[in-house]
mmCIF file of C-alpha atoms in Angstrom:
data_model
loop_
_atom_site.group_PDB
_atom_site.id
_atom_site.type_symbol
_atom_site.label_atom_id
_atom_site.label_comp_id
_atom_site.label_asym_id
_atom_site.label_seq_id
_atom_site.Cartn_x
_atom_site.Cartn_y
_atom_site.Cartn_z
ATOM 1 C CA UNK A 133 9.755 3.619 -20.315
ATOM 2 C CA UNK A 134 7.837 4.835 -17.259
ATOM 3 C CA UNK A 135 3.683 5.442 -18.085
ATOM 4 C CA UNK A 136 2.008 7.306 -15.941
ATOM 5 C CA UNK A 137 -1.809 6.215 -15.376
ATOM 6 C CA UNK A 138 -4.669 6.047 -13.621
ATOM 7 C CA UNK A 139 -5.152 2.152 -13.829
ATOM 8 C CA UNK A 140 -8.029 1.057 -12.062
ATOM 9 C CA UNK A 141 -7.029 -1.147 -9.347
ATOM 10 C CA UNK A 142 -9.425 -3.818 -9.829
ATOM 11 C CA UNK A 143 -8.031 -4.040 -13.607
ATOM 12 C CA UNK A 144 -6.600 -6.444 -15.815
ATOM 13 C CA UNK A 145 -6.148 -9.130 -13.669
ATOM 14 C CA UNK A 146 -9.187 -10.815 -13.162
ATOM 15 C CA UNK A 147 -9.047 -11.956 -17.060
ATOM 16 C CA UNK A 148 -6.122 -13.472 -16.713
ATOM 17 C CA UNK A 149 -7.330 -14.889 -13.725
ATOM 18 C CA UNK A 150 -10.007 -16.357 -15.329
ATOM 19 C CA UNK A 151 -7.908 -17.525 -18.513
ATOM 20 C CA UNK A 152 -5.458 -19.743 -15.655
ATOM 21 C CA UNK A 153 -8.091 -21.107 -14.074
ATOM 22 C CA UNK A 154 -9.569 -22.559 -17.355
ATOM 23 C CA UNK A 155 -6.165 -23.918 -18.132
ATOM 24 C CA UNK A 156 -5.015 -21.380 -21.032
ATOM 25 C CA UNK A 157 -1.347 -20.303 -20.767
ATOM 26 C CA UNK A 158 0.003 -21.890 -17.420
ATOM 27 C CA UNK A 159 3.433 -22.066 -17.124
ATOM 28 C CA UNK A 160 4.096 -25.155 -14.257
ATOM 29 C CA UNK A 161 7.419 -26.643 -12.993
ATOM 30 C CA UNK A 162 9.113 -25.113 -10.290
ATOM 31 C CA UNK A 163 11.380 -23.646 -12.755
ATOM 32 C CA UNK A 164 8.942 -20.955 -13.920
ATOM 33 C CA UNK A 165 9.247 -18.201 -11.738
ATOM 34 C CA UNK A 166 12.007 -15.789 -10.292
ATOM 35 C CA UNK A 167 12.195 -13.020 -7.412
ATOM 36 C CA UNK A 168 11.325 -9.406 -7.979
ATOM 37 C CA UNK A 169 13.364 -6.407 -6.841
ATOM 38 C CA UNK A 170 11.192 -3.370 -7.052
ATOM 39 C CA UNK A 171 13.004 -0.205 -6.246
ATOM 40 C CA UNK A 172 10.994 3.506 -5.928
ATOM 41 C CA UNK A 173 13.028 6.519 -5.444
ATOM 42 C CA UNK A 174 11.527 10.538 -5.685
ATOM 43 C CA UNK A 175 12.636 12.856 -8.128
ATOM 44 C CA UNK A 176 15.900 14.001 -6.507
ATOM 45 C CA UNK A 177 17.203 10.464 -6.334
ATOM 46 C CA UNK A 178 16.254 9.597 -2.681
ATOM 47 C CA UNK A 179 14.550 5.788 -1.610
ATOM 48 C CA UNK A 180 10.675 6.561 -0.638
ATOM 49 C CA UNK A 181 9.551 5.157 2.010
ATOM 50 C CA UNK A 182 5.856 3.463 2.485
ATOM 51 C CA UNK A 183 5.059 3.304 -1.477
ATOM 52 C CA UNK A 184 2.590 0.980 -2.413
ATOM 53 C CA UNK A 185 3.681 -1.734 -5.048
ATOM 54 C CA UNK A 186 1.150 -4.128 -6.771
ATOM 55 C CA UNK A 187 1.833 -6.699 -9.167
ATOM 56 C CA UNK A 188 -0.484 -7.258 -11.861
ATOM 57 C CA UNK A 189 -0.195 -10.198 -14.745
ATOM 58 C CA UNK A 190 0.013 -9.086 -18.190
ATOM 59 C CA UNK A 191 -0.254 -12.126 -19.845
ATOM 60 C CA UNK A 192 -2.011 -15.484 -18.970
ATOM 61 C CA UNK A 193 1.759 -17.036 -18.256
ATOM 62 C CA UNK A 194 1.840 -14.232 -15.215
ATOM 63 C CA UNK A 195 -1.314 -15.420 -13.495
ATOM 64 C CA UNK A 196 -1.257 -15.696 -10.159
ATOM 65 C CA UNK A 197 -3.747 -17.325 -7.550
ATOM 66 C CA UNK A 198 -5.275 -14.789 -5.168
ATOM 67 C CA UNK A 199 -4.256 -15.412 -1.682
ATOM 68 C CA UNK A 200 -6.875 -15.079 1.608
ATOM 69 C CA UNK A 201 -7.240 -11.445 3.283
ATOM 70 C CA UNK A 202 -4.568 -11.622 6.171
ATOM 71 C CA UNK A 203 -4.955 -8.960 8.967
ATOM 72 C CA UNK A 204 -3.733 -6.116 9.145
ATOM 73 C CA UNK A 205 -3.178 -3.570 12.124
ATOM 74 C CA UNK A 206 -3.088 0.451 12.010
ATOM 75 C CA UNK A 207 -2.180 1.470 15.735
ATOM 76 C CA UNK A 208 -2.064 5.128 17.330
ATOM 77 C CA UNK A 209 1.192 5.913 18.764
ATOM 78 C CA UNK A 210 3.226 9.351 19.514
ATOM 79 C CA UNK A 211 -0.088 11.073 18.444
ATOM 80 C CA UNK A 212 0.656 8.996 14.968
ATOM 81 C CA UNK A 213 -0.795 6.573 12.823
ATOM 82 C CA UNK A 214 1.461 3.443 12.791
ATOM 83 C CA UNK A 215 2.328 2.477 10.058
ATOM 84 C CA UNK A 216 1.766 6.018 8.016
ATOM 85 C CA UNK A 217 0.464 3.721 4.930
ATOM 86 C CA UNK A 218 -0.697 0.363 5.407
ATOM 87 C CA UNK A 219 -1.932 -2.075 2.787
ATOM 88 C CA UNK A 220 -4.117 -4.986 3.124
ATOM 89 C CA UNK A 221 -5.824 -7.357 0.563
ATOM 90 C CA UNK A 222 -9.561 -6.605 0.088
ATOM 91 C CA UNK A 223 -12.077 -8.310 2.879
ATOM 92 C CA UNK A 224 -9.031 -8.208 5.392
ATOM 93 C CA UNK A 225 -9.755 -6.846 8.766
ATOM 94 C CA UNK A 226 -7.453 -4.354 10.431
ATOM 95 C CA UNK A 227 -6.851 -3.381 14.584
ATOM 96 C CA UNK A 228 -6.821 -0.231 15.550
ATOM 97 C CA UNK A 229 -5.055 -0.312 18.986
ATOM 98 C CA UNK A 230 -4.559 2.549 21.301
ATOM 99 C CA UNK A 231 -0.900 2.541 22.536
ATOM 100 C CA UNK A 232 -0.982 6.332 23.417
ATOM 101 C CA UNK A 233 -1.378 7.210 27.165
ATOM 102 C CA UNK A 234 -4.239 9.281 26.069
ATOM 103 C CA UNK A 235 -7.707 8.868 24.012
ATOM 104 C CA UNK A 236 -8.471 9.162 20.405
ATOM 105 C CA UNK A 237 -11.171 9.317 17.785
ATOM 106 C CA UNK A 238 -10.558 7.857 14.466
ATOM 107 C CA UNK A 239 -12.331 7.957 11.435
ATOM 108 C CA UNK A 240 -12.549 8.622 7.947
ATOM 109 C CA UNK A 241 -15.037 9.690 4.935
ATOM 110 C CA UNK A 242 -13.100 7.538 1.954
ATOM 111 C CA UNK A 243 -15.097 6.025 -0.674
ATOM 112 C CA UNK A 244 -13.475 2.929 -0.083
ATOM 113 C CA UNK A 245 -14.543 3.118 3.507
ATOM 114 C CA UNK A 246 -16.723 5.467 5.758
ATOM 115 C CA UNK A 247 -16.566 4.400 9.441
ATOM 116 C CA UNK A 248 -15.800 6.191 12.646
ATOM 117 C CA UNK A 249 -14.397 5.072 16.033
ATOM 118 C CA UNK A 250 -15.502 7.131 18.769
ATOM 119 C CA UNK A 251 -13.206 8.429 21.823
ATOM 120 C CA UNK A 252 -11.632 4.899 22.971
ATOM 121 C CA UNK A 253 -8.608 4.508 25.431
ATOM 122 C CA UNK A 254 -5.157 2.949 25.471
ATOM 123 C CA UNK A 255 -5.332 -0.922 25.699
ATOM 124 C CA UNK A 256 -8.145 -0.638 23.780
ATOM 125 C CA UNK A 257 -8.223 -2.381 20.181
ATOM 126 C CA UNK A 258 -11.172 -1.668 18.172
ATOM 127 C CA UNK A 259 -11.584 -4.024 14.798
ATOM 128 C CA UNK A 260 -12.318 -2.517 11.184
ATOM 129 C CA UNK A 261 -13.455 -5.092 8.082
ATOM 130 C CA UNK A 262 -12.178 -3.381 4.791
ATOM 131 C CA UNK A 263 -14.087 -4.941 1.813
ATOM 132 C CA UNK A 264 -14.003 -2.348 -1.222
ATOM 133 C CA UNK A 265 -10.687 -1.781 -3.352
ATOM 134 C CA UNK A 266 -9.672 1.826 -2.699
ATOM 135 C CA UNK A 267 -7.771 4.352 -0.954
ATOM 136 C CA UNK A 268 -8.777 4.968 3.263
ATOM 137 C CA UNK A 269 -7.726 8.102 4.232
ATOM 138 C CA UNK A 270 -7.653 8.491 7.847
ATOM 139 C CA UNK A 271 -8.137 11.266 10.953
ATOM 140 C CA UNK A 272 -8.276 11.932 14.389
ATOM 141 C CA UNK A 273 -11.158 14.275 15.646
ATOM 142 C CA UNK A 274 -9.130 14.921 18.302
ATOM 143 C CA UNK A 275 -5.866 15.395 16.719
ATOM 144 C CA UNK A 276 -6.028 17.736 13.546
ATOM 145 C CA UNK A 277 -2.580 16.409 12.612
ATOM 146 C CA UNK A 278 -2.913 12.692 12.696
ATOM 147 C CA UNK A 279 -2.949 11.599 8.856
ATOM 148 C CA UNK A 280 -2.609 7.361 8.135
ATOM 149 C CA UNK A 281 -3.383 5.289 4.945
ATOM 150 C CA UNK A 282 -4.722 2.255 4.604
ATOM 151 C CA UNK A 283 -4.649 0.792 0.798
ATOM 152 C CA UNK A 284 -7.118 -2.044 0.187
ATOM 153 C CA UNK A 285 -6.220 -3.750 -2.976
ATOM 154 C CA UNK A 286 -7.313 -6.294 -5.081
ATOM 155 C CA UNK A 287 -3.767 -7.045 -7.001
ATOM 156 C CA UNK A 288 -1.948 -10.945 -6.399
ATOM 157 C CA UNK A 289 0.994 -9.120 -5.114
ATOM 158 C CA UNK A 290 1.369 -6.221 -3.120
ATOM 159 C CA UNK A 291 3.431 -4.836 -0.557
ATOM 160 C CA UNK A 292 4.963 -1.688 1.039
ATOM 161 C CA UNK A 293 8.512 -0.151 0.485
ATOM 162 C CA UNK A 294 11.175 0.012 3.423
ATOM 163 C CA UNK A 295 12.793 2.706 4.245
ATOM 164 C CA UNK A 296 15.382 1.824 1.959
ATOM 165 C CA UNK A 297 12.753 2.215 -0.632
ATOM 166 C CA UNK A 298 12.940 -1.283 -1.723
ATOM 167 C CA UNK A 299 10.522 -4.651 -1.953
ATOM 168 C CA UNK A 300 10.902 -7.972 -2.885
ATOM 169 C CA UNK A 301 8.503 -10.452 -4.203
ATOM 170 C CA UNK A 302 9.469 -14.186 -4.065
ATOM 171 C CA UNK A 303 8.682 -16.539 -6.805
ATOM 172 C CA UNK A 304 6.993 -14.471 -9.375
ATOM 173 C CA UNK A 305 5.240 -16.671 -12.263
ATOM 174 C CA UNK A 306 7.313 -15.545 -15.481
ATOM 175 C CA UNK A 307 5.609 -13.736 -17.665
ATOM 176 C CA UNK A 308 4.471 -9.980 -18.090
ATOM 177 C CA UNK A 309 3.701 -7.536 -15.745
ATOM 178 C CA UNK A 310 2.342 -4.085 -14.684
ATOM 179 C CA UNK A 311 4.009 -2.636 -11.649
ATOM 180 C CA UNK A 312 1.827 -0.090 -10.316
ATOM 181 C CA UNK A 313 3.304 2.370 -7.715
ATOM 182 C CA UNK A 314 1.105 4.966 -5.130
ATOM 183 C CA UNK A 315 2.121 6.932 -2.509
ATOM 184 C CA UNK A 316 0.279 9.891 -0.772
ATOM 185 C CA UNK A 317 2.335 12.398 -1.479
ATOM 186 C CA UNK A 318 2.942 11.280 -5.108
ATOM 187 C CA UNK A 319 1.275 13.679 -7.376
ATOM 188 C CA UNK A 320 0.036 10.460 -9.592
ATOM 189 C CA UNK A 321 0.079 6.910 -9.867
ATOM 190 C CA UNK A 322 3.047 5.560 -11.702
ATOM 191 C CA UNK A 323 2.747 1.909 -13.680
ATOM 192 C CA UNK A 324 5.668 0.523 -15.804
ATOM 193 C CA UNK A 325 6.064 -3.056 -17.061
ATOM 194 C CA UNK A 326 8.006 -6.215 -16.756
ATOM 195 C CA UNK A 327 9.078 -9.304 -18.389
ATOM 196 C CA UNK A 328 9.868 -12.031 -15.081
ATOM 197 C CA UNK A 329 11.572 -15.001 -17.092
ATOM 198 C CA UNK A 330 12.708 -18.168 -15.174
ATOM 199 C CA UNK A 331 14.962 -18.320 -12.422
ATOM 200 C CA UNK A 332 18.433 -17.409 -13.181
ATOM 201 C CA UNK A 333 19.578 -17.696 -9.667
ATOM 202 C CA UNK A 334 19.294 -13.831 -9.035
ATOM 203 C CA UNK A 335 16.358 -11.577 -9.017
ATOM 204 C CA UNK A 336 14.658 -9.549 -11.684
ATOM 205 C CA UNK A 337 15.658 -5.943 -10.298
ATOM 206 C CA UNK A 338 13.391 -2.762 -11.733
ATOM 207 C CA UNK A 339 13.393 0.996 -10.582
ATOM 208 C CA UNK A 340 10.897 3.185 -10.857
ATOM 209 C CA UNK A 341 10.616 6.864 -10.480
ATOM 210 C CA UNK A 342 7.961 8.654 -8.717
ATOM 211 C CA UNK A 343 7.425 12.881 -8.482
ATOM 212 C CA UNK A 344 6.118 13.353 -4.377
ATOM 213 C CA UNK A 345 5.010 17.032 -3.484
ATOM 214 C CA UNK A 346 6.505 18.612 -1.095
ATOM 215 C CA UNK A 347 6.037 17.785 2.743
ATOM 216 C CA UNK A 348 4.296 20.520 4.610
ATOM 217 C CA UNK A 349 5.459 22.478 7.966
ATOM 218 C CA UNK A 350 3.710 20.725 10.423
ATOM 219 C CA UNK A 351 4.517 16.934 8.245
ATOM 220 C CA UNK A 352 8.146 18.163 9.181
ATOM 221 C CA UNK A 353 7.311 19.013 12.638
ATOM 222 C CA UNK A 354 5.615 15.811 13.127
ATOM 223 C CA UNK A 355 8.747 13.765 11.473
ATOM 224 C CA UNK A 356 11.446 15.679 14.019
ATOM 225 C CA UNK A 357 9.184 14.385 16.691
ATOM 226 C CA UNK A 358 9.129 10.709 15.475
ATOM 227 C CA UNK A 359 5.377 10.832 14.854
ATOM 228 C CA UNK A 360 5.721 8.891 11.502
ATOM 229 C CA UNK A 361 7.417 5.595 11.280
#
């Protein structure tokens, strides 16, 4: 059963967290933990592409340790953000490099992250620190039609779908867990749950379903273009 919900992102987790480090419910032995297929697809069937997927443990089994911030980087190209949505753990830092023949002006007025880079060239590769959990939405003063995401989350696994609307996490501690799905065009957050038990020899495989509003003209317009990747 799918449950739709507004989980907050810096959730559950952390006790868990806290229960593994104090020794309560580990599961050792390289024996205890499988690969998860997560697959998102829209309402009429078809993969979505650049869905956000987080992982987060149920039970004290499912605990995960939280990995350092790696970088991330959010470049402007064909009058696009590149990637559309990007996600990086919180504290990471993420590049914003020109690669346009042609200047731009980012910014954005997100909760999660007010901050504005002024009119800066190609070759040029400006340098963003993202340290609160939340949703960045992003602009270009220049160009009204530039959109881009960048999701800073606090979850031990996380990742992006393909565009075959697929992602895989390797070695998953067995146990329970939420999998939480966003996308911007998805008219809510979806979370369902899973049981990871030991490796089998094949992955755990789930699908989930999320409802995405329609695209508008000039989305399209962009799209036929091959603004967004």
């Amino acid at each position: 059963m799918i449950i739709r919900t507004n989980i907050d992102p810096a959730g559950i987790w952390r006790i868990w967290a806290l229960a593994a480090a104090c020794g309560l419910g580990t599961v050792t032995g390289s024996t205890a933990a499988a690969n998860l297929e997560v697959t998102v697809g829209d309402q009429a069937g078809a993969a979505v592409l650049g869905a956000v997927v987080e992982l987060r443990p149920l039970s004290a089994a499912a605990s995960a340790a939280i990995a350092e911030a790696a970088n991330g980087e959010m470049a402007q190209q064909h009058q696009a953000f590149s990637p559309h949505v990007l996600v990086v753990r919180e504290g990471a830092s993420v590049t914003f490099p020109n690669r346009d023949p042609f200047h731009h002006h980012i910014y954005s007025f997100s909760e999660a992250k007010t901050f504005e880079i002024e009119l800066y060239s190609r070759g040029e590769v400006p340098k963003v620190v993202f340290s609160k959990v939340g949703i960045v939405a992003l602009g270009c003063n220049i160009h009204d039609n530039m959109q881009g995401y960048i999701y800073v989350s606090a979850a031990p696994h996380f990742d992006s779908t393909t565009d075959n609307g697929i992602v895989v996490f390797a070695s998953i501690a067995a146990g329970e867990w939420a999998v939480e799905v966003w996308h911007p065009r998805a008219k809510q957050r979806v979370s369902t749950t899973v049981t990871v038990a030991h490796d089998e020899g094949r992955p755990k495989m789930v699908a989930v379903q999320i409802e995405l509003e329609m695209r508008r003209l000039d989305e399209l317009e962009l799209l036929e273009a091959g603004g967004y990747d």
